[in-house]
Amino acid sequence: MRIVIVGGSGQIGQLLTSYWRNQGHSVQIMGRSTSKQTTISWDAAQLGPWVEQLEASDVLINLTGKSVNCRYTAANRSELWRSRIETTRLLGQAIAQLSKPPRLWLQASGSAIYAHSREPQTEAQHTIGGNEMHASARWQFNVDLVKAWEDAAVAAKTPQTRKIMLRTSMMMSHDHGGVFDILCRLARFGFGGTIGNGQQYVAWIHSHDLVRAIAWLIEQPNLAGPINLSAPQPLPNHQFMLHLRQALGMRFGMPIPSPLMQIGAWMLRTEAELVLKSRNVIPQRLLEHGFHFEYPSWPDALANLIKFPI
């Protein structure tokens, strides 16, 4: 296969690139940088010679976008919007011009689209976020951002290209600086206790299953639309942190009440939403169509992640 990954320099892009190149597939990274990783250069602002590089590709994966791990200041909101929605619209325009467009467009999305709720959220039965009770008004921006991100891809006129929206949950991996690395550091310094009231659900997925699921989706010609990329057993935060402490051999973890979490998020220049919002995300479509998770539960994933420490 010939695969083009837009914004492939991040953690997910690097994992996918390594996976497919090891299998002998051609993977090209499209980006604005001039690094060794980038094989197709674009300005992410207008159509240009880069459009021709998409011709006759098998799969286009759009992962580009500023990380939401930041404060939602006016400047960051503008950049988050531009780097996601405007670039996605541009890719849609590019695909529409091709005589041999990609047969599949995998579009990054996120589980933040769902409401702050303890109720299970599947692709078929869910509640889209929108000023729900007990949710901070600041969280609404991320919901609107993800909705607009998906809408930009759906609106593109690409009749020959199947589209899948990858509603991805927190990826747990062995990478330095990743979510799991940060959680382990906090726990080892004694801050591995319950966050907030501990009742909010944590949606997560092991990096190995994430890569396998994306590769599997390419071979499922009848699947299109939103797909929840999340482990099938999300769990409340208090249980999530308890399993983490046990795996690390930590008997105690200082709880972090919501007000303190808000202060900590401000100091770290991020948003408390990332850990306080309840995301009970279920990968119904993956399960119904026969995808097998190698790490379906958090203890399963921990056993692997701890076995190969960062």
Short mmCIF file of C-alpha atoms in Angstrom, two decimals:
data_model
loop_
_atom_site.label_atom_id
_atom_site.label_comp_id
_atom_site.label_asym_id
_atom_site.label_seq_id
_atom_site.Cartn_x
_atom_site.Cartn_y
_atom_site.Cartn_z
CA MET A 1 0.00 0.00 0.00
CA ARG A 2 0.93 3.63 -0.44
CA ILE A 3 -0.04 5.55 2.69
CA VAL A 4 0.17 9.31 3.23
CA ILE A 5 0.07 10.59 6.82
CA VAL A 6 -0.56 14.30 7.33
CA GLY A 7 0.94 15.45 10.62
CA GLY A 8 2.75 12.17 11.08
CA SER A 9 5.52 13.44 13.35
CA GLY A 10 3.50 12.95 16.56
CA GLN A 11 3.29 9.82 18.70
CA ILE A 12 0.49 8.14 16.78
CA GLY A 13 1.99 9.03 13.41
CA GLN A 14 5.38 7.62 14.39
CA LEU A 15 3.84 4.38 15.65
CA LEU A 16 1.83 3.91 12.46
CA THR A 17 4.80 4.74 10.25
CA SER A 18 7.02 2.20 11.98
CA TYR A 19 4.29 -0.45 11.88
CA TRP A 20 3.61 -0.17 8.16
CA ARG A 21 7.19 0.31 7.02
CA ASN A 22 8.16 -2.83 8.90
CA GLN A 23 5.54 -4.62 6.79
CA GLY A 24 7.02 -3.25 3.57
CA HIS A 25 4.40 -0.59 2.81
CA SER A 26 5.23 2.86 1.45
CA VAL A 27 4.55 5.56 4.04
CA GLN A 28 4.97 9.25 3.22
CA ILE A 29 4.76 11.97 5.85
CA MET A 30 3.24 15.28 4.80
CA GLY A 31 4.11 18.30 6.88
CA ARG A 32 5.30 21.88 6.98
CA SER A 33 8.71 21.08 8.44
CA THR A 34 11.79 20.15 6.44
CA SER A 35 12.83 17.31 8.76
CA LYS A 36 14.03 13.94 7.54
CA GLN A 37 10.63 12.50 8.40
CA THR A 38 8.77 14.78 6.01
CA THR A 39 8.60 13.46 2.46
CA ILE A 40 5.80 15.73 1.17
CA SER A 41 6.01 19.43 1.98
CA TRP A 42 2.95 21.66 2.22
CA ASP A 43 2.08 25.01 3.74
CA ALA A 44 -1.25 23.80 5.21
CA ALA A 45 -2.83 26.98 3.88
CA GLN A 46 -3.49 26.63 0.16
CA LEU A 47 -3.55 24.14 -2.69
CA GLY A 48 -0.23 23.63 -4.42
CA PRO A 49 2.12 21.06 -5.98
CA TRP A 50 1.63 18.84 -2.91
CA VAL A 51 -1.84 17.89 -4.17
CA GLU A 52 -0.29 15.80 -6.95
CA GLN A 53 1.54 13.73 -4.33
CA LEU A 54 -1.80 12.39 -3.10
CA GLU A 55 -2.67 10.97 -6.51
CA ALA A 56 -3.10 7.18 -6.53
CA SER A 57 -2.39 6.81 -2.81
CA ASP A 58 -4.32 4.03 -1.07
CA VAL A 59 -4.87 5.66 2.31
CA LEU A 60 -4.77 9.25 3.55
CA ILE A 61 -4.53 9.71 7.33
CA ASN A 62 -5.03 13.21 8.68
CA LEU A 63 -3.52 13.62 12.15
CA THR A 64 -2.53 17.26 11.85
CA GLY A 65 -3.50 19.76 14.52
CA LYS A 66 -2.16 21.60 17.56
CA SER A 67 -2.38 19.52 20.74
CA VAL A 68 -5.34 20.23 23.03
CA ASN A 69 -2.92 19.85 25.95
CA CYS A 70 -2.81 23.62 26.40
CA ARG A 71 -4.74 26.48 27.97
CA TYR A 72 -7.74 27.58 25.92
CA THR A 73 -6.54 31.14 25.52
CA ALA A 74 -7.79 33.21 22.59
CA ALA A 75 -4.53 32.64 20.71
CA ASN A 76 -4.52 28.89 21.36
CA ARG A 77 -8.19 28.57 20.40
CA SER A 78 -7.48 30.28 17.10
CA GLU A 79 -4.52 28.00 16.38
CA LEU A 80 -6.42 24.86 17.45
CA TRP A 81 -9.24 25.79 15.09
CA ARG A 82 -7.01 26.74 12.16
CA SER A 83 -4.72 23.73 12.49
CA ARG A 84 -7.65 21.31 12.52
CA ILE A 85 -10.67 22.62 10.68
CA GLU A 86 -9.00 24.74 7.99
CA THR A 87 -6.42 22.09 7.12
CA THR A 88 -9.11 19.39 6.96
CA ARG A 89 -11.17 21.52 4.57
CA LEU A 90 -8.06 22.02 2.45
CA LEU A 91 -7.43 18.26 2.25
CA GLY A 92 -11.04 17.75 1.19
CA GLN A 93 -10.56 20.25 -1.63
CA ALA A 94 -7.37 18.47 -2.68
CA ILE A 95 -8.98 15.02 -2.80
CA ALA A 96 -11.87 16.38 -4.87
CA GLN A 97 -9.38 17.42 -7.59
CA LEU A 98 -7.71 14.04 -7.96
CA SER A 99 -8.46 11.67 -10.82
CA LYS A 100 -7.33 8.75 -8.63
CA PRO A 101 -8.09 9.81 -5.06
CA PRO A 102 -7.26 7.72 -1.97
CA ARG A 103 -9.72 4.89 -1.45
CA LEU A 104 -9.79 5.65 2.28
CA TRP A 105 -9.53 8.84 4.34
CA LEU A 106 -8.88 8.24 8.04
CA GLN A 107 -9.68 11.47 9.85
CA ALA A 108 -8.48 12.15 13.40
CA SER A 109 -11.20 12.99 15.88
CA GLY A 110 -11.64 12.54 19.62
CA SER A 111 -13.83 11.17 22.38
CA ALA A 112 -14.17 14.74 23.67
CA ILE A 113 -17.14 15.01 21.31
CA TYR A 114 -19.26 13.06 23.80
CA ALA A 115 -21.09 14.56 26.77
CA HIS A 116 -19.71 14.61 30.29
CA SER A 117 -21.60 11.51 31.45
CA ARG A 118 -21.25 8.20 33.24
CA GLU A 119 -23.59 6.60 30.70
CA PRO A 120 -21.98 4.43 28.00
CA GLN A 121 -21.27 6.33 24.78
CA THR A 122 -21.28 4.18 21.63
CA GLU A 123 -21.31 5.27 18.01
CA ALA A 124 -25.01 4.38 17.77
CA GLN A 125 -26.26 5.51 21.18
CA HIS A 126 -24.64 8.54 22.72
CA THR A 127 -25.05 12.15 23.72
CA ILE A 128 -22.96 14.79 21.99
CA GLY A 129 -21.56 17.29 24.46
CA GLY A 130 -23.33 20.59 24.78
CA ASN A 131 -23.67 22.62 27.98
CA GLU A 132 -24.68 19.58 30.04
CA MET A 133 -25.18 19.90 33.80
CA HIS A 134 -22.14 19.55 36.07
CA ALA A 135 -19.78 20.37 33.20
CA SER A 136 -17.54 23.41 33.08
CA ALA A 137 -18.43 25.98 30.43
CA ARG A 138 -14.74 25.89 29.38
CA TRP A 139 -15.17 22.30 28.24
CA GLN A 140 -17.62 23.33 25.51
CA PHE A 141 -14.83 24.63 23.29
CA ASN A 142 -13.28 21.17 22.89
CA VAL A 143 -16.68 19.67 22.02
CA ASP A 144 -17.27 22.34 19.37
CA LEU A 145 -13.76 21.86 18.04
CA VAL A 146 -14.13 18.11 17.53
CA LYS A 147 -17.61 18.49 16.00
CA ALA A 148 -16.32 21.06 13.50
CA TRP A 149 -13.30 18.84 12.77
CA GLU A 150 -15.52 15.94 11.81
CA ASP A 151 -17.98 18.17 9.94
CA ALA A 152 -15.17 19.56 7.78
CA ALA A 153 -14.26 16.04 6.64
CA VAL A 154 -17.85 14.90 6.16
CA ALA A 155 -18.69 18.00 4.08
CA ALA A 156 -15.87 17.35 1.61
CA LYS A 157 -17.19 16.07 -1.73
CA THR A 158 -15.16 12.88 -2.15
CA PRO A 159 -17.53 10.22 -3.56
CA GLN A 160 -14.71 7.80 -4.42
CA THR A 161 -13.12 7.98 -0.98
CA ARG A 162 -14.44 6.13 2.07
CA LYS A 163 -14.18 8.24 5.23
CA ILE A 164 -13.71 7.14 8.83
CA MET A 165 -13.66 9.47 11.84
CA LEU A 166 -11.25 8.14 14.47
CA ARG A 167 -12.78 9.12 17.83
CA THR A 168 -9.65 8.35 19.81
CA SER A 169 -9.36 8.16 23.60
CA MET A 170 -6.20 8.67 25.66
CA MET A 171 -3.44 6.51 24.24
CA MET A 172 -1.31 4.62 26.77
CA SER A 173 2.16 3.84 25.44
CA HIS A 174 5.77 3.32 26.44
CA ASP A 175 6.83 6.69 25.01
CA HIS A 176 8.68 9.24 27.11
CA GLY A 177 6.44 12.23 27.69
CA GLY A 178 3.27 10.32 26.86
CA VAL A 179 0.17 10.13 29.05
CA PHE A 180 1.27 6.91 30.77
CA ASP A 181 4.73 8.31 31.47
CA ILE A 182 3.22 11.38 33.14
CA LEU A 183 0.77 9.30 35.19
CA CYS A 184 3.59 7.07 36.43
CA ARG A 185 5.70 10.03 37.47
CA LEU A 186 2.81 11.55 39.41
CA ALA A 187 2.09 8.24 41.16
CA ARG A 188 5.74 7.67 42.08
CA PHE A 189 5.88 11.14 43.65
CA GLY A 190 2.83 10.29 45.76
CA PHE A 191 0.18 12.02 43.62
CA GLY A 192 -1.46 8.88 42.29
CA GLY A 193 -4.70 9.21 44.23
CA THR A 194 -8.25 9.85 43.08
CA ILE A 195 -8.66 12.92 40.89
CA GLY A 196 -11.77 15.02 41.51
CA ASN A 197 -14.60 12.92 42.93
CA GLY A 198 -13.20 9.84 41.21
CA GLN A 199 -16.53 8.94 39.63
CA GLN A 200 -15.69 10.28 36.16
CA TYR A 201 -14.98 7.53 33.66
CA VAL A 202 -11.58 7.26 32.00
CA ALA A 203 -11.54 6.22 28.34
CA TRP A 204 -8.16 4.91 27.21
CA ILE A 205 -6.53 2.56 24.68
CA HIS A 206 -3.18 0.74 24.58
CA SER A 207 -0.99 2.02 21.73
CA HIS A 208 -0.61 -1.53 20.38
CA ASP A 209 -4.37 -1.93 20.01
CA LEU A 210 -4.70 1.56 18.55
CA VAL A 211 -2.26 0.78 15.74
CA ARG A 212 -3.80 -2.64 15.14
CA ALA A 213 -7.33 -1.18 15.02
CA ILE A 214 -6.37 1.49 12.47
CA ALA A 215 -4.65 -1.11 10.28
CA TRP A 216 -7.68 -3.40 10.63
CA LEU A 217 -10.08 -0.64 9.57
CA ILE A 218 -8.30 -0.32 6.24
CA GLU A 219 -9.32 -3.90 5.45
CA GLN A 220 -12.99 -3.39 6.33
CA PRO A 221 -14.55 -1.93 3.14
CA ASN A 222 -18.04 -1.70 4.66
CA LEU A 223 -17.06 0.42 7.63
CA ALA A 224 -17.34 4.20 7.39
CA GLY A 225 -18.28 7.11 9.61
CA PRO A 226 -17.34 7.46 13.29
CA ILE A 227 -15.36 4.73 15.03
CA ASN A 228 -14.57 4.77 18.75
CA LEU A 229 -10.89 3.93 19.21
CA SER A 230 -11.06 3.08 22.88
CA ALA A 231 -10.54 -0.01 25.03
CA PRO A 232 -13.83 -1.86 25.71
CA GLN A 233 -13.54 -1.54 29.50
CA PRO A 234 -13.39 2.11 30.61
CA LEU A 235 -13.52 2.55 34.37
CA PRO A 236 -14.07 5.26 36.99
CA ASN A 237 -11.05 7.35 37.86
CA HIS A 238 -10.76 6.05 41.42
CA GLN A 239 -10.43 2.48 40.10
CA PHE A 240 -8.15 3.58 37.28
CA MET A 241 -5.72 5.21 39.71
CA LEU A 242 -5.96 2.34 42.20
CA HIS A 243 -4.87 -0.19 39.55
CA LEU A 244 -2.03 2.13 38.54
CA ARG A 245 -0.76 2.43 42.12
CA GLN A 246 -0.95 -1.33 42.63
CA ALA A 247 0.97 -1.98 39.42
CA LEU A 248 3.69 0.43 40.51
CA GLY A 249 3.80 -0.92 44.07
CA MET A 250 2.66 2.38 45.55
CA ARG A 251 0.56 1.94 48.69
CA PHE A 252 -0.52 5.57 48.94
CA GLY A 253 -1.62 8.20 46.48
CA MET A 254 -2.62 11.68 47.57
CA PRO A 255 -6.10 12.53 46.25
CA ILE A 256 -6.39 15.65 44.11
CA PRO A 257 -9.72 17.48 44.64
CA SER A 258 -11.21 19.31 41.65
CA PRO A 259 -10.26 22.83 42.87
CA LEU A 260 -6.64 21.73 43.35
CA MET A 261 -6.71 20.04 39.94
CA GLN A 262 -7.88 23.31 38.40
CA ILE A 263 -4.95 25.13 39.98
CA GLY A 264 -2.52 22.41 38.90
CA ALA A 265 -3.81 22.52 35.33
CA TRP A 266 -3.36 26.30 35.26
CA MET A 267 0.23 25.96 36.50
CA LEU A 268 0.97 23.28 33.90
CA ARG A 269 -0.61 25.42 31.17
CA THR A 270 -3.27 22.84 30.34
CA GLU A 271 -6.99 22.24 30.99
CA ALA A 272 -8.44 20.20 33.87
CA GLU A 273 -11.08 18.88 31.45
CA LEU A 274 -8.62 16.25 30.24
CA VAL A 275 -8.92 14.38 33.56
CA LEU A 276 -12.15 15.66 35.12
CA LYS A 277 -14.56 15.08 32.24
CA SER A 278 -16.30 11.68 32.36
CA ARG A 279 -15.82 9.66 29.16
CA ASN A 280 -17.48 6.24 29.25
CA VAL A 281 -16.63 5.40 25.64
CA ILE A 282 -17.41 1.94 24.23
CA PRO A 283 -15.95 0.73 20.88
CA GLN A 284 -19.20 -0.91 19.78
CA ARG A 285 -18.50 -0.93 16.05
CA LEU A 286 -15.04 -2.49 16.44
CA LEU A 287 -16.45 -5.22 18.68
CA GLU A 288 -19.50 -5.92 16.51
CA HIS A 289 -17.37 -6.32 13.40
CA GLY A 290 -14.93 -8.72 15.02
CA PHE A 291 -11.91 -6.69 16.10
CA HIS A 292 -10.04 -8.41 18.95
CA PHE A 293 -8.39 -6.27 21.63
CA GLU A 294 -5.17 -7.69 23.04
CA TYR A 295 -5.43 -5.33 26.02
CA PRO A 296 -9.17 -4.94 26.74
CA SER A 297 -8.89 -4.05 30.44
CA TRP A 298 -6.72 -1.56 32.31
CA PRO A 299 -5.00 -4.27 34.41
CA ASP A 300 -4.18 -6.12 31.16
CA ALA A 301 -2.64 -2.99 29.69
CA LEU A 302 -0.74 -2.18 32.89
CA ALA A 303 0.81 -5.62 33.00
CA ASN A 304 2.34 -4.95 29.59
CA LEU A 305 3.25 -1.30 30.14
CA ILE A 306 4.94 -1.99 33.48
CA LYS A 307 6.77 -5.03 32.08
CA PHE A 308 8.53 -2.77 29.60
CA PRO A 309 9.11 0.36 31.71
CA ILE A 310 9.80 3.76 30.22
#
